[in-house]
mmCIF file of C-alpha atoms in Angstrom:
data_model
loop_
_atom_site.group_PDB
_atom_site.id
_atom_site.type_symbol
_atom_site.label_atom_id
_atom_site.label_comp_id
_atom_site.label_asym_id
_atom_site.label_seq_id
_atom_site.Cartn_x
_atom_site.Cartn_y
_atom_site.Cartn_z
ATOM 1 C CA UNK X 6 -10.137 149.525 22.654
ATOM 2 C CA UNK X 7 -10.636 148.187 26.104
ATOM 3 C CA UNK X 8 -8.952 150.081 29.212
ATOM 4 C CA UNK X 9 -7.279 147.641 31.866
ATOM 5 C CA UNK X 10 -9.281 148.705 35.619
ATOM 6 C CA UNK X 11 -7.275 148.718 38.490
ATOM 7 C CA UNK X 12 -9.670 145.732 39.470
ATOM 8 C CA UNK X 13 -8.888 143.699 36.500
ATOM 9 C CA UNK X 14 -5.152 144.431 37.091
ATOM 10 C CA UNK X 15 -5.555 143.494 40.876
ATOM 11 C CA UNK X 16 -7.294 139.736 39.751
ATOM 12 C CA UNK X 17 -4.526 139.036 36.911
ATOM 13 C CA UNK X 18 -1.504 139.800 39.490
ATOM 14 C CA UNK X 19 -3.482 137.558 42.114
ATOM 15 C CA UNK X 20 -4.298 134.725 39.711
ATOM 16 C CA UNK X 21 -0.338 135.157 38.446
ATOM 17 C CA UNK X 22 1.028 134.797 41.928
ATOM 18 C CA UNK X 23 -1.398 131.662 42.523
ATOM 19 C CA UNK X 24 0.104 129.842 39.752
ATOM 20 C CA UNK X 25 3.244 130.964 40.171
ATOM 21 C CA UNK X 26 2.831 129.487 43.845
ATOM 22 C CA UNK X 27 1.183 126.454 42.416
ATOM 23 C CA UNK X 28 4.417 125.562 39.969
ATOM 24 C CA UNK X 29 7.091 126.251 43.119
ATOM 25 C CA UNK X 30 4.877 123.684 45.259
ATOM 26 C CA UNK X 31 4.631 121.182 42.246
ATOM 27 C CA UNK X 32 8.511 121.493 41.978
ATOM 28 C CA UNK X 33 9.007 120.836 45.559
ATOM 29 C CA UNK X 34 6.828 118.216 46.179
ATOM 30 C CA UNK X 35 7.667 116.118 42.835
ATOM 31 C CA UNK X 36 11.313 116.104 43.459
ATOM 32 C CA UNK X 37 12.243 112.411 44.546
ATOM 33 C CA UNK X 38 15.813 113.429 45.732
ATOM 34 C CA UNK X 39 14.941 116.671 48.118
ATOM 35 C CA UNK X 40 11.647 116.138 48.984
ATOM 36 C CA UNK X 41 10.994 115.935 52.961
ATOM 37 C CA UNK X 42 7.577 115.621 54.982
ATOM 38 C CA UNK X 43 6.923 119.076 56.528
ATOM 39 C CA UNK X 44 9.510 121.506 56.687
ATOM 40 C CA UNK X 45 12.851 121.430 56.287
ATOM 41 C CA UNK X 46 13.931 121.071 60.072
ATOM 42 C CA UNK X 47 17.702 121.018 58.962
ATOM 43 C CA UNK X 48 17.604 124.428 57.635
ATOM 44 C CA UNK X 49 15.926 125.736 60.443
ATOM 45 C CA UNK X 50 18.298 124.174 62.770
ATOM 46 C CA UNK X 51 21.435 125.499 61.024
ATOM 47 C CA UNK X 52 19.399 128.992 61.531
ATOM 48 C CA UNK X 53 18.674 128.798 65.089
ATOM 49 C CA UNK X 54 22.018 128.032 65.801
ATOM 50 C CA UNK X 55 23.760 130.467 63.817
ATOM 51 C CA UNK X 56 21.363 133.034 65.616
ATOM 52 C CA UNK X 57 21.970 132.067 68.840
ATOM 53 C CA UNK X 58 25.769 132.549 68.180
ATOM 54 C CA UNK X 59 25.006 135.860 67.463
ATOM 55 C CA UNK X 60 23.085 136.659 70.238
ATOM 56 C CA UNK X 61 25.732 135.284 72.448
ATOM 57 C CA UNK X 62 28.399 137.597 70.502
ATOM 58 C CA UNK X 63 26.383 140.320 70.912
ATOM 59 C CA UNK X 64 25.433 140.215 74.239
ATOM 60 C CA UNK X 65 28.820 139.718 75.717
ATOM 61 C CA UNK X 66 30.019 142.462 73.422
ATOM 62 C CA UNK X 67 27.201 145.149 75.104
ATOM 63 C CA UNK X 68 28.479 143.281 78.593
ATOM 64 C CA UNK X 69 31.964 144.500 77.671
ATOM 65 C CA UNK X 70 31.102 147.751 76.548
ATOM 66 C CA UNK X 71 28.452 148.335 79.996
ATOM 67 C CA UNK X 72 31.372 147.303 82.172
ATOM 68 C CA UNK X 73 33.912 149.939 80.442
ATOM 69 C CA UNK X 74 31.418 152.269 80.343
ATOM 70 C CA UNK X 75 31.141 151.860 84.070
ATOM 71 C CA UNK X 76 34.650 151.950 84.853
ATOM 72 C CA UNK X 77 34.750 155.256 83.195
ATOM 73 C CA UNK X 78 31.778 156.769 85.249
ATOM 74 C CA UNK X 79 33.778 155.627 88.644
ATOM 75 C CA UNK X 80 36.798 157.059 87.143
ATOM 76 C CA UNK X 81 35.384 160.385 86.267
ATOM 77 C CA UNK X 82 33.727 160.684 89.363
ATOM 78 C CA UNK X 83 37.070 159.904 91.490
ATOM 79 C CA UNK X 84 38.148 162.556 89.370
ATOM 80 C CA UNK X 85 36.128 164.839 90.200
ATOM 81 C CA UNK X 86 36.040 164.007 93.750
ATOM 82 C CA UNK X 87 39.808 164.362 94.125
ATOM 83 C CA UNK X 88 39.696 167.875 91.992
ATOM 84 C CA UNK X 89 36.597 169.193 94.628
ATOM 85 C CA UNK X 90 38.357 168.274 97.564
ATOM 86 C CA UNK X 91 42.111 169.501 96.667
ATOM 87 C CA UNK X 92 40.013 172.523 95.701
ATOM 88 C CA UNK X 93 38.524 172.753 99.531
ATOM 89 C CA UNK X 94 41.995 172.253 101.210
ATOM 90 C CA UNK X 95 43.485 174.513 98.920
ATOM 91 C CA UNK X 96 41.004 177.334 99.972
ATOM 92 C CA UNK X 97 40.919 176.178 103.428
ATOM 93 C CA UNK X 98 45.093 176.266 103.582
ATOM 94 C CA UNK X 99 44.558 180.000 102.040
ATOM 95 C CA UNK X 100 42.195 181.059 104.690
ATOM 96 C CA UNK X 101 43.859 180.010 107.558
ATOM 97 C CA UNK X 102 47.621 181.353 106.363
ATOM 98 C CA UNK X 103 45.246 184.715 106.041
ATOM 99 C CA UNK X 104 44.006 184.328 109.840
ATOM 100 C CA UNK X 105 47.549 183.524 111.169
ATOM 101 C CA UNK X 106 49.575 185.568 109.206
ATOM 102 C CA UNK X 107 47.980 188.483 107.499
ATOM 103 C CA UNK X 108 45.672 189.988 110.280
ATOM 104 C CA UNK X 109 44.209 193.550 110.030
ATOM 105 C CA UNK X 110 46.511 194.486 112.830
ATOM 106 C CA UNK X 111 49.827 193.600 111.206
ATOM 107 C CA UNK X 112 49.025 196.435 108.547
ATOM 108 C CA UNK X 113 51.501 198.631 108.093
ATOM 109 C CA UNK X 114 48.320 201.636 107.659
ATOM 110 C CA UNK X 115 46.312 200.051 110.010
ATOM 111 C CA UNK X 116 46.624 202.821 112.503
ATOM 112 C CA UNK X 117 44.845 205.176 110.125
ATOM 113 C CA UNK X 118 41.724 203.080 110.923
ATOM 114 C CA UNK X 119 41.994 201.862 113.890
ATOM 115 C CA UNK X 120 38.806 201.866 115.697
ATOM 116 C CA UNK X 121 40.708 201.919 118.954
ATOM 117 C CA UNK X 122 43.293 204.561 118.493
ATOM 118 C CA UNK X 123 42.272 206.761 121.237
ATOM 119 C CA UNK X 124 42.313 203.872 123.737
ATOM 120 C CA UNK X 125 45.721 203.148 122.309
ATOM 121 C CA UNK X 126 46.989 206.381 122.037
ATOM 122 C CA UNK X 127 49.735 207.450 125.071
ATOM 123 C CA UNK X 128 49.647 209.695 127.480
ATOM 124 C CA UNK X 129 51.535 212.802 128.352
ATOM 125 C CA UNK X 130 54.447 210.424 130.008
ATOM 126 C CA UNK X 131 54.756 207.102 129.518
ATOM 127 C CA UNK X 132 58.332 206.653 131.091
ATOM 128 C CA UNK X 133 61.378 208.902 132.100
ATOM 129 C CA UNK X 134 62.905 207.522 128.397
ATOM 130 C CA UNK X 135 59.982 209.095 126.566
ATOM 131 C CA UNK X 136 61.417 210.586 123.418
ATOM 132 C CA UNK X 137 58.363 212.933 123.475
ATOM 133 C CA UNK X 138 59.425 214.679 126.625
ATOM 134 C CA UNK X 139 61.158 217.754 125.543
ATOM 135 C CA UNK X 140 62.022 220.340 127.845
ATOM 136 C CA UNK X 141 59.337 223.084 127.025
ATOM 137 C CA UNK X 142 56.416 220.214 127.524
ATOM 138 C CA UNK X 143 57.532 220.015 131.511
ATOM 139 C CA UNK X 144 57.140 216.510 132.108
ATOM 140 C CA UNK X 145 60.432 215.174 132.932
ATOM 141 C CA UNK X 146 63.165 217.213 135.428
ATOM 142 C CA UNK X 147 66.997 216.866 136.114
ATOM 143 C CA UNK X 148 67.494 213.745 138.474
ATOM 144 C CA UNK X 149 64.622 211.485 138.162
ATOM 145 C CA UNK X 150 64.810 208.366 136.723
ATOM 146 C CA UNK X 151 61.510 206.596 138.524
ATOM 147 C CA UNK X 152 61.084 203.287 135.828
ATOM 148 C CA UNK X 153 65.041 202.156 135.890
ATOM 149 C CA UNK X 154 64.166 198.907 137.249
ATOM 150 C CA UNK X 155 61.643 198.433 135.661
ATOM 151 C CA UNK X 156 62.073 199.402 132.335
ATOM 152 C CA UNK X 157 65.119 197.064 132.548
ATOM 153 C CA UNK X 158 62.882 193.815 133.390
ATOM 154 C CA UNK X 159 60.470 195.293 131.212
ATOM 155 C CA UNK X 160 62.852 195.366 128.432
ATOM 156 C CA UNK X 161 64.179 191.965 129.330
ATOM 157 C CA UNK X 162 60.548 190.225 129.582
ATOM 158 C CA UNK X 163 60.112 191.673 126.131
ATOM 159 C CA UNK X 164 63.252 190.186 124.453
ATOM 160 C CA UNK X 165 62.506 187.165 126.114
ATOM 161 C CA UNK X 166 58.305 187.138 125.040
ATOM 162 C CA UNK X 167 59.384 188.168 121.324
ATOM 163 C CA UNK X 168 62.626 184.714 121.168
ATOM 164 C CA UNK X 169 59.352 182.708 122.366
ATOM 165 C CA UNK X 170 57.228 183.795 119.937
ATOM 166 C CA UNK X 171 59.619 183.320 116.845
ATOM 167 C CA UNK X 172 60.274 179.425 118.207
ATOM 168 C CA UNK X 173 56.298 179.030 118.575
ATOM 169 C CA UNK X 174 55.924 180.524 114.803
ATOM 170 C CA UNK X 175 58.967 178.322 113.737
ATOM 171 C CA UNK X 176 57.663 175.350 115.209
ATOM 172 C CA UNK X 177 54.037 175.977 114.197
ATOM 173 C CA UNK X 178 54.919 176.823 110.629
ATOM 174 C CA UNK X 179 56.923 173.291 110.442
ATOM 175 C CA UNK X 180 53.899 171.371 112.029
ATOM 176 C CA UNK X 181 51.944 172.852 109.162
ATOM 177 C CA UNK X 182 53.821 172.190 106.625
ATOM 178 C CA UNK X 183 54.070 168.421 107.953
ATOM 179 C CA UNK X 184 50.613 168.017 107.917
ATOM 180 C CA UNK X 185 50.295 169.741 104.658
ATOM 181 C CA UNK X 186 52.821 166.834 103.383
ATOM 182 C CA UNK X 187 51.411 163.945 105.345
ATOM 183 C CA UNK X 188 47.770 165.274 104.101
ATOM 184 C CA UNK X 189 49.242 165.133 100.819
ATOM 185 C CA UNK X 190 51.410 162.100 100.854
ATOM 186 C CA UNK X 191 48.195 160.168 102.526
ATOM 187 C CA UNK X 192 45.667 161.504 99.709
ATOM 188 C CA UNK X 193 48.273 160.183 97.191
ATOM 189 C CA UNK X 194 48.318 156.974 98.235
ATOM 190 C CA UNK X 195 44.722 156.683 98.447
ATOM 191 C CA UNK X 196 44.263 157.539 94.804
ATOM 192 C CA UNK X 197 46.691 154.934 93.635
ATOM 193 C CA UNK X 198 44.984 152.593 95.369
ATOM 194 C CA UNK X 199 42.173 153.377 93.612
ATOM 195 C CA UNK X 200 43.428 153.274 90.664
ATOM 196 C CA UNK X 201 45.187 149.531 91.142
ATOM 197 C CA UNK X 202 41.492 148.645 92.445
ATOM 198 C CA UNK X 203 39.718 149.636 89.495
ATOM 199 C CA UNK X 204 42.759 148.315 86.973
ATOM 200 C CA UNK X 205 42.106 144.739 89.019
ATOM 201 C CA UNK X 206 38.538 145.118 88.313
ATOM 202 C CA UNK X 207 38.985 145.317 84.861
ATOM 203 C CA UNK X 208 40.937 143.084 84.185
ATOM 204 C CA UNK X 209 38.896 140.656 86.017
ATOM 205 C CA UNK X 210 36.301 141.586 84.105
ATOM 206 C CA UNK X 211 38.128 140.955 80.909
ATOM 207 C CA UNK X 212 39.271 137.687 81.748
ATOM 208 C CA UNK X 213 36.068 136.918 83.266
ATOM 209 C CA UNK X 214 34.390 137.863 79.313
ATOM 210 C CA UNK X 215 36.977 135.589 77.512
ATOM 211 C CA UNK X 216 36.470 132.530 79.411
ATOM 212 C CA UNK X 217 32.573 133.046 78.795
ATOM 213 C CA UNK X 218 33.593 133.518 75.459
ATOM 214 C CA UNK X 219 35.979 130.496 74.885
ATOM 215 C CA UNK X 220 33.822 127.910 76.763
ATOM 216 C CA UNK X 221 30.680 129.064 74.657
ATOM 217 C CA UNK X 222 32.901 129.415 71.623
ATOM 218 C CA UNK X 223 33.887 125.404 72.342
ATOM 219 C CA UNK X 224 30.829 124.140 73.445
ATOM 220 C CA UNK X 225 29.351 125.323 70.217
ATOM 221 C CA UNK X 226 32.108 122.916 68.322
ATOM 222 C CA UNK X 227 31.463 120.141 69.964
ATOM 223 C CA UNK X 228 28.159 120.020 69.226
ATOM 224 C CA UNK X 229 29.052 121.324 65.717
ATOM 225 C CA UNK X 230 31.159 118.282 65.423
ATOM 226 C CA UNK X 231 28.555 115.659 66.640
ATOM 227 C CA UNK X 232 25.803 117.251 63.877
ATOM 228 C CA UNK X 233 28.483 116.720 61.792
ATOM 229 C CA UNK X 234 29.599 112.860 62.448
ATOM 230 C CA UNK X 235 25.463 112.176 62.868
ATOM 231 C CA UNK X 236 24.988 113.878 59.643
ATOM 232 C CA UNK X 237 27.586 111.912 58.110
ATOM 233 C CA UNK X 238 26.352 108.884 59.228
ATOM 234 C CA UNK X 239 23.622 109.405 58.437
ATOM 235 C CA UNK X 240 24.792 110.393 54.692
ATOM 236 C CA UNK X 241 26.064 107.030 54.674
ATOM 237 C CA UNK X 242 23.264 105.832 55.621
ATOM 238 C CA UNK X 243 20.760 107.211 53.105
ATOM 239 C CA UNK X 244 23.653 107.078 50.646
ATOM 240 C CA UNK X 245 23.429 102.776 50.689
ATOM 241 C CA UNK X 246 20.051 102.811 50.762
ATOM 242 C CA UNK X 247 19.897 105.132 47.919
ATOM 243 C CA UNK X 248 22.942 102.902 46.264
ATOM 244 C CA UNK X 249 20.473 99.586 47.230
ATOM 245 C CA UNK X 250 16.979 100.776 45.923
ATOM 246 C CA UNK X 251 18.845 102.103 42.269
ATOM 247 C CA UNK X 252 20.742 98.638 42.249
ATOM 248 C CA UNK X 253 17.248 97.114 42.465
ATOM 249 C CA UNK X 254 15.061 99.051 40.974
ATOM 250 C CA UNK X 255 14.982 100.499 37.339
ATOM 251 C CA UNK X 256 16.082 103.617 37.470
ATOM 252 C CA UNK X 257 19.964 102.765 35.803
ATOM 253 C CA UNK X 258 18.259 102.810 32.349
ATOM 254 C CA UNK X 259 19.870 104.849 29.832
ATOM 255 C CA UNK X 260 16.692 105.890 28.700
ATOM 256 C CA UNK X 261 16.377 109.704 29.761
ATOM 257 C CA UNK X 262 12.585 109.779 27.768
ATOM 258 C CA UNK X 263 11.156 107.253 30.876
ATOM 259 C CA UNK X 264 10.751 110.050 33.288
ATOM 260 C CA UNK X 265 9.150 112.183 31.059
ATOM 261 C CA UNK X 266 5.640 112.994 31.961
ATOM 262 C CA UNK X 267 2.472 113.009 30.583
ATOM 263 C CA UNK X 268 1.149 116.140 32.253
ATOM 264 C CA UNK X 269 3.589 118.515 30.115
ATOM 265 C CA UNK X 270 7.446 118.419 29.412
ATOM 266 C CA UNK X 271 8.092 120.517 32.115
ATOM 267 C CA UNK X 272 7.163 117.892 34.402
ATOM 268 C CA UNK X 273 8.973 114.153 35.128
ATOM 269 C CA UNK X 274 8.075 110.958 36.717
ATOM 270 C CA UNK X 275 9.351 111.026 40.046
ATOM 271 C CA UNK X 276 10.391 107.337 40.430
ATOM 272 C CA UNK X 277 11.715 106.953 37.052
ATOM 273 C CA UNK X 278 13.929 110.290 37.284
ATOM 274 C CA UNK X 279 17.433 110.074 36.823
ATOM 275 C CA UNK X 280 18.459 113.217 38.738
ATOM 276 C CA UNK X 281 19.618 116.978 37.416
ATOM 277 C CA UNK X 282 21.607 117.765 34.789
ATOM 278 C CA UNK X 283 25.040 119.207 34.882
ATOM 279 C CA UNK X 284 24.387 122.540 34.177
ATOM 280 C CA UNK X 285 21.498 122.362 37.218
ATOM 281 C CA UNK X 286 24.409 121.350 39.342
ATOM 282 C CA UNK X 287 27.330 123.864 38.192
ATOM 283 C CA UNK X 288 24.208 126.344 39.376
ATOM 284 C CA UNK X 289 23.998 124.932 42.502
ATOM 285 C CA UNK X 290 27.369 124.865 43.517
ATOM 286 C CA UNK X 291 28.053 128.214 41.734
ATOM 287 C CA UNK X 292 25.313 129.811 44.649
ATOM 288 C CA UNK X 293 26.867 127.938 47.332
ATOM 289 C CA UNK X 294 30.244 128.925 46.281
ATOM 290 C CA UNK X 295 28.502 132.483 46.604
ATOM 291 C CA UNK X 296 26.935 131.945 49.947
ATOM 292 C CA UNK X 297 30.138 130.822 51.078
ATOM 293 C CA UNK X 298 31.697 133.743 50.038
ATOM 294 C CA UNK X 299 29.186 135.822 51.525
ATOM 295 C CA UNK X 300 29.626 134.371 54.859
ATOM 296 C CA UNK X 301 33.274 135.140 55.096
ATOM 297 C CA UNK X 302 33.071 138.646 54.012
ATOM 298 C CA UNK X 303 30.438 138.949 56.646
ATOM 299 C CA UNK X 304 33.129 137.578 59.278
ATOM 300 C CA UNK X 305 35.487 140.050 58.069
ATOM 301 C CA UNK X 306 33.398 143.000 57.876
ATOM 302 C CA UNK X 307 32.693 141.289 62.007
ATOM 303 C CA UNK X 308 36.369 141.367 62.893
ATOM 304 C CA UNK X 309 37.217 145.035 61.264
ATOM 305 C CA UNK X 310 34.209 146.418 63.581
ATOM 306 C CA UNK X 311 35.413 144.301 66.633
ATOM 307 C CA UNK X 312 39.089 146.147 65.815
ATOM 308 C CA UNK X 313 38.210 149.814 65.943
ATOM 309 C CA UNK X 314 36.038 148.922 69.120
ATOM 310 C CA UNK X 315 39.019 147.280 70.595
ATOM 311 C CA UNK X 316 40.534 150.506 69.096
ATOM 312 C CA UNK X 317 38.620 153.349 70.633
ATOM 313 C CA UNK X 318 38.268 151.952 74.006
ATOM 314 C CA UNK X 319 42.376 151.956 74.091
ATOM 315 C CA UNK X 320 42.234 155.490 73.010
ATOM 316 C CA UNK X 321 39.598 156.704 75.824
ATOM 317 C CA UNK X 322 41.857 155.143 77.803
ATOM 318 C CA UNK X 323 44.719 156.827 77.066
ATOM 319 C CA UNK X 324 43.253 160.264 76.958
ATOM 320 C CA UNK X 325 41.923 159.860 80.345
ATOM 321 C CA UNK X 326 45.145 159.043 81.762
ATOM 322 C CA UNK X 327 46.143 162.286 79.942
ATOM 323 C CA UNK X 328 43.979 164.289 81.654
ATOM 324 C CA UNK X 329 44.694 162.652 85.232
ATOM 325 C CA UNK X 330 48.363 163.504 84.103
ATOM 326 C CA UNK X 331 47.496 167.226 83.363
ATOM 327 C CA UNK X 332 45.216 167.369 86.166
ATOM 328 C CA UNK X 333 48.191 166.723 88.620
ATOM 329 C CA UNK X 334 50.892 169.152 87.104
ATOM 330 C CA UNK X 335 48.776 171.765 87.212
ATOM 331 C CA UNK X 336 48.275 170.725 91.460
ATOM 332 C CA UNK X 337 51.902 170.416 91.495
ATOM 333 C CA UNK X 338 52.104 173.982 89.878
ATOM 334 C CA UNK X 339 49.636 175.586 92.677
ATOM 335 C CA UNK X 340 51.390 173.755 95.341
ATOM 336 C CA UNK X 341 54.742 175.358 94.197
ATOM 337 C CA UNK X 342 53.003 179.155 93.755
ATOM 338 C CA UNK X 343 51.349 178.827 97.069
ATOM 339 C CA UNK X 344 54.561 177.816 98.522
ATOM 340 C CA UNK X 345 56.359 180.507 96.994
ATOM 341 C CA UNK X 346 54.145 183.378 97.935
ATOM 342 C CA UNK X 347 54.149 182.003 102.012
ATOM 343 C CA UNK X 348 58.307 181.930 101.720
ATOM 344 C CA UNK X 349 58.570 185.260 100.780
ATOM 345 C CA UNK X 350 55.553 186.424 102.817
ATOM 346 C CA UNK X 351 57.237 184.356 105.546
ATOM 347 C CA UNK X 352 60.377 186.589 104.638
ATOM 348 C CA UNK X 353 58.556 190.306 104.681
ATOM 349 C CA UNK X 354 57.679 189.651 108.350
ATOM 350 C CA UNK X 355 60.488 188.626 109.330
ATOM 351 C CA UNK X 356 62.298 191.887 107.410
ATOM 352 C CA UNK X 357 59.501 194.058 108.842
ATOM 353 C CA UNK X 358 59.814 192.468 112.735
ATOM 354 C CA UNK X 359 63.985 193.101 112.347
ATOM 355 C CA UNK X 360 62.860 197.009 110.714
ATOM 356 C CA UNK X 361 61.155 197.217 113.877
ATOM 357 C CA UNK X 362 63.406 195.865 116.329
ATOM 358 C CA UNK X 363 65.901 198.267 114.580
ATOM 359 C CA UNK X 364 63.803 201.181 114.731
ATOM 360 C CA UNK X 365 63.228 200.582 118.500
ATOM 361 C CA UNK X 366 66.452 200.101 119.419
ATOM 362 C CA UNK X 367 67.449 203.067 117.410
ATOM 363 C CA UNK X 368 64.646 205.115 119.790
ATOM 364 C CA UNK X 369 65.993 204.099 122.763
ATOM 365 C CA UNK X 370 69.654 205.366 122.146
ATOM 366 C CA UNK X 371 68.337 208.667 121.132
ATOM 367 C CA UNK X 372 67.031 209.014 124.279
ATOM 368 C CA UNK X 373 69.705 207.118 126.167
ATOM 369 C CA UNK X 374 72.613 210.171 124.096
ATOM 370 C CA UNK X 375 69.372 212.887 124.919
ATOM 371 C CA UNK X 376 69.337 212.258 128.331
ATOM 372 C CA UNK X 377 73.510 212.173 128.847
ATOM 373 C CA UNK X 378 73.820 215.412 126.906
ATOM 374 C CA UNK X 379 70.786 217.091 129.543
ATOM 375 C CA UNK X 380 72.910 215.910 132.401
ATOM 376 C CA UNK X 381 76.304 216.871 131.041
ATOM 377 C CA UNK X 382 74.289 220.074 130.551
#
């Protein structure tokens, strides 16, 4: 018993595939009905243009999908620039409120560390209405009264100096809240404007894919539709010239044994063939039926992906307007906290500068009932 080398196995499937070869090249070239010099240019048309359709379909469909993918870089970078700079402003408004209106030296302990207390601090006798004066400190004696007049101006320069400086705050605090508003109102405005612009752009761009799609789209049937009236002309063509050579020639004998060949049964006489049998046919169309078949669930399979693109880009969409939405309550909701913690800062100064007023004025008759009861006295 003989073992089969990998060699010997090697030569049989060579010689095998050589004759196998051999018999598909005898079939083609003996067939009287398909057989064509060189190859079959028909076929390789109908390829090259299907291909190219593709490539068309696919490159406008990247296109699309670069220019929405570009629309949502600008858009995330607006985004981002808007959040940055409401973020600045917002931290700018906060520092500045803090420099105008909450100062070191409005501190109700601030004179517990006040670097300048001693230069501050008053001296034995400020005025003749100096609460501090008792009698056993010997600073102030029946009948003199030296600051009358000027106390009195000085009083009056005061109560004038603080009205002015309420109307300046007033008016101050309104032109900064205007500005805050304009600022606001302006920065607004921009970003629809934005927005519109890059909507337009789209949309351009959309319309601007179609039409590249629907003129390639018809140019491809028009020429699909002059292959087609060539081809069938020349069907007719060959058809009558088939329909003329069988008229005269001898191939409408009944005879099926007159194409048989001497060279094997297998094999016929190509001019004396009468074509393929019925059940050759059925096969033929059965395939094409199949191809045909193939082809549309190929276009289906096509549209479904087209669908959830179309999809997915109207949900990314949608979710970024979400987040621009979000994005601007929660402004809205640090614009309103921010404004709420000025007002009522707003309102403990004013409630401290009234305590004060109250507490001074309060000082003053003490001393003004201190210094009728020494003189009654």
């Amino acid at each position: 018993m003989e073992v089969a080398q990998l060699k010997d196995l090697e030569e049989n499937f060579g010689l095998a595939k050589r004759r196998y070869e051999e018999l598909r090249r005898q079939k083609r070239i003996f067939n009287a009905r398909n057989r064509i010099i060189g190859g079959d240019t028909e076929a390789w048309d109908v390829q090259v243009c299907d291909q190219k359709i593709k490539e068309a379909t696919e490159k406008a469909r990247q296109e699309a999908f670069a220019a929405e993918m570009r629309q949502n870089d600008k858009i995330a970078c607006i985004s981002e620039d808007r959040e940055r700079r409401d973020r600045k402003n917002l931290c700018k408004a906060i520092s500045d409120f803090q420099q105008s209106f909450q100062k070191p030296e409005t501190r109700r302990e601030f004179d517990l560390s006040d670097p300048l207390a001693l230069k501050k601090d008053l001296p034995a006798r400020q005025s003749d209405n100096d609460a501090r004066n008792t009698v056993s400190g010997m600073q102030k004696f029946m009948g003199e009264d030296l600051n009358f007049y000027q106390r009195k101006k000085f009083q009056e320069e005061q109560n004038r100096e603080w009205s002015l400086q309420q109307q300046r705050e007033w008016k101050m605090a309104r032109a900064n809240q205007k500005c805050a508003e304009d600022l606001y109102l302006n920065t607004r405005l921009q970003f629809d404007e934005t927005a519109k612009h890059l909507q337009n752009l789209e949309s351009t761009t959309r319309r601007a894919v179609c039409t590249a799609v629907k003129e390639f789209n018809k140019n491809q049937a028009l020429e699909s539709a002059e292959k087609k009236i060539r081809q069938k002309k020349q069907d007719q063509e060959d058809n009558l010239a088939e329909i003329s050579n069988l008229l005269r020639g001898d191939l409408l004998s009944e005879n099926p044994q007159q194409a048989a060949s001497s060279f094997g049964p297998h094999r016929v006489v190509p001019n004396r063939w009468k074509g393929m049998s019925r059940e050759q046919l059925e096969h033929i169309r059965l395939v094409q039926k199949q191809q045909v078949q193939e082809k549309l669930r190929l276009q289906e399979e096509e549209r479904q992906r087209d669908m959830d693109w179309d999809r997915q880009r109207v949900q990314r969409a949608r979710t970024a307007l979400l987040l621009e939405r979000q994005q601007q309550c929660q402004r809205r909701g640090l614009r309103r906290a921010l404004d709420c913690n000025n007002l009522s800062l707003a309102k403990e100064q004013l409630l401290q500068k009234k305590y004060m007023k109250e507490i001074c004025t309060n000082h003053l008759t003490e001393a003004y009932f201190a210094q009728f009861n020494t003189r009654s006295r």
